[in-house]
Amino acid sequence: MIGILTEAQEIRRAVEDGDEKAPESPSEVAPRVITQMLNEMLPHIRVPADATPQEVTHLLATALGPALYTMVSGFTLAFTSLAMAHDEGRTDVSSAEVLQTLALQVEAGRFDEGA
């Protein structure tokens, strides 16, 4: 998720800088970036054709609960990290650098439960 936020930020910068390889506007990219993020983060769910509404509800809650928790936690962590850099008046790092550092920390397991 942090990688997708970083990619979206880089695309926005390329558009603003007039990079000829960039799309005409970030709104052209938004649906692709959102779809990519959802495909990476949400599980595939198989619902039997004869499932009752209660069974469907249980399947969805069981499958989506952890994924949604991870997404909300990731966005919260990214927002908090960026807000702290901003509030501290950090001009020595870009938002992309803050996100990249955060991604490395997540990959290293710094935010795993019990760590």
C-alpha positions as a Python dict, from the first residue, in 0.01 Angstrom:
ca = {
    (1, 'M'): (0, 0, 0),
    (2, 'I'): (281, 239, 84),
    (3, 'G'): (438, 163, -256),
    (4, 'I'): (113, 254, -429),
    (5, 'L'): (94, 583, -237),
    (6, 'T'): (452, 656, -340),
    (7, 'E'): (371, 573, -704),
    (8, 'A'): (67, 801, -699),
    (9, 'Q'): (282, 1082, -558),
    (10, 'E'): (546, 1031, -829),
    (11, 'I'): (278, 1035, -1101),
    (12, 'R'): (137, 1360, -961),
    (13, 'R'): (482, 1516, -960),
    (14, 'A'): (549, 1405, -1318),
    (15, 'V'): (221, 1562, -1434),
    (16, 'E'): (295, 1887, -1250),
    (17, 'D'): (649, 1897, -1393),
    (18, 'G'): (518, 1846, -1747),
    (19, 'D'): (702, 1518, -1797),
    (20, 'E'): (612, 1398, -2147),
    (21, 'K'): (591, 1036, -2025),
    (22, 'A'): (333, 1129, -1761),
    (23, 'P'): (-41, 1092, -1819),
    (24, 'E'): (-234, 1409, -1899),
    (25, 'S'): (-376, 1427, -1548),
    (26, 'P'): (-368, 1236, -1221),
    (27, 'S'): (-740, 1162, -1261),
    (28, 'E'): (-650, 934, -1554),
    (29, 'V'): (-429, 729, -1325),
    (30, 'A'): (-643, 724, -1009),
    (31, 'P'): (-872, 437, -1114),
    (32, 'R'): (-572, 222, -1214),
    (33, 'V'): (-386, 293, -890),
    (34, 'I'): (-693, 223, -677),
    (35, 'T'): (-769, -99, -866),
    (36, 'Q'): (-408, -212, -827),
    (37, 'M'): (-416, -144, -454),
    (38, 'L'): (-745, -329, -404),
    (39, 'N'): (-628, -627, -611),
    (40, 'E'): (-312, -651, -403),
    (41, 'M'): (-477, -611, -65),
    (42, 'L'): (-822, -771, -84),
    (43, 'P'): (-862, -1147, -85),
    (44, 'H'): (-1048, -1335, -354),
    (45, 'I'): (-1371, -1467, -210),
    (46, 'R'): (-1561, -1768, -339),
    (47, 'V'): (-1926, -1779, -246),
    (48, 'P'): (-2114, -2103, -308),
    (49, 'A'): (-2417, -2056, -532),
    (50, 'D'): (-2644, -2202, -267),
    (51, 'A'): (-2509, -1988, 20),
    (52, 'T'): (-2763, -1825, 246),
    (53, 'P'): (-2746, -1450, 312),
    (54, 'Q'): (-2607, -1527, 659),
    (55, 'E'): (-2334, -1750, 511),
    (56, 'V'): (-2242, -1480, 258),
    (57, 'T'): (-2222, -1224, 538),
    (58, 'H'): (-1999, -1454, 743),
    (59, 'L'): (-1772, -1528, 443),
    (60, 'L'): (-1734, -1159, 363),
    (61, 'A'): (-1671, -1054, 722),
    (62, 'T'): (-1416, -1332, 775),
    (63, 'A'): (-1231, -1260, 450),
    (64, 'L'): (-1249, -881, 440),
    (65, 'G'): (-1204, -797, 809),
    (66, 'P'): (-827, -856, 827),
    (67, 'A'): (-766, -693, 487),
    (68, 'L'): (-963, -382, 578),
    (69, 'Y'): (-785, -361, 913),
    (70, 'T'): (-449, -378, 732),
    (71, 'M'): (-554, -109, 483),
    (72, 'V'): (-679, 130, 751),
    (73, 'S'): (-370, 68, 963),
    (74, 'G'): (-144, 130, 663),
    (75, 'F'): (-315, 455, 568),
    (76, 'T'): (-307, 568, 931),
    (77, 'L'): (62, 489, 960),
    (78, 'A'): (142, 666, 631),
    (79, 'F'): (-66, 972, 723),
    (80, 'T'): (86, 993, 1071),
    (81, 'S'): (441, 963, 935),
    (82, 'L'): (381, 1234, 676),
    (83, 'A'): (202, 1459, 927),
    (84, 'M'): (487, 1427, 1178),
    (85, 'A'): (745, 1522, 914),
    (86, 'H'): (530, 1819, 816),
    (87, 'D'): (460, 1933, 1173),
    (88, 'E'): (828, 1907, 1261),
    (89, 'G'): (904, 2142, 971),
    (90, 'R'): (1119, 1881, 798),
    (91, 'T'): (1245, 2028, 473),
    (92, 'D'): (1534, 1784, 440),
    (93, 'V'): (1308, 1498, 321),
    (94, 'S'): (1037, 1471, 58),
    (95, 'S'): (706, 1296, 113),
    (96, 'A'): (830, 1018, -118),
    (97, 'E'): (1137, 972, 103),
    (98, 'V'): (920, 955, 416),
    (99, 'L'): (704, 687, 251),
    (100, 'Q'): (1007, 494, 126),
    (101, 'T'): (1162, 491, 474),
    (102, 'L'): (831, 379, 618),
    (103, 'A'): (804, 100, 359),
    (104, 'L'): (1150, -26, 454),
    (105, 'Q'): (1056, -24, 822),
    (106, 'V'): (736, -217, 750),
    (107, 'E'): (927, -468, 537),
    (108, 'A'): (1178, -517, 818),
    (109, 'G'): (890, -607, 1050),
    (110, 'R'): (919, -302, 1273),
    (111, 'F'): (541, -273, 1305),
    (112, 'D'): (457, -643, 1337),
    (113, 'E'): (250, -734, 1638),
    (114, 'G'): (468, -829, 1930),
    (115, 'A'): (780, -674, 1775),
}
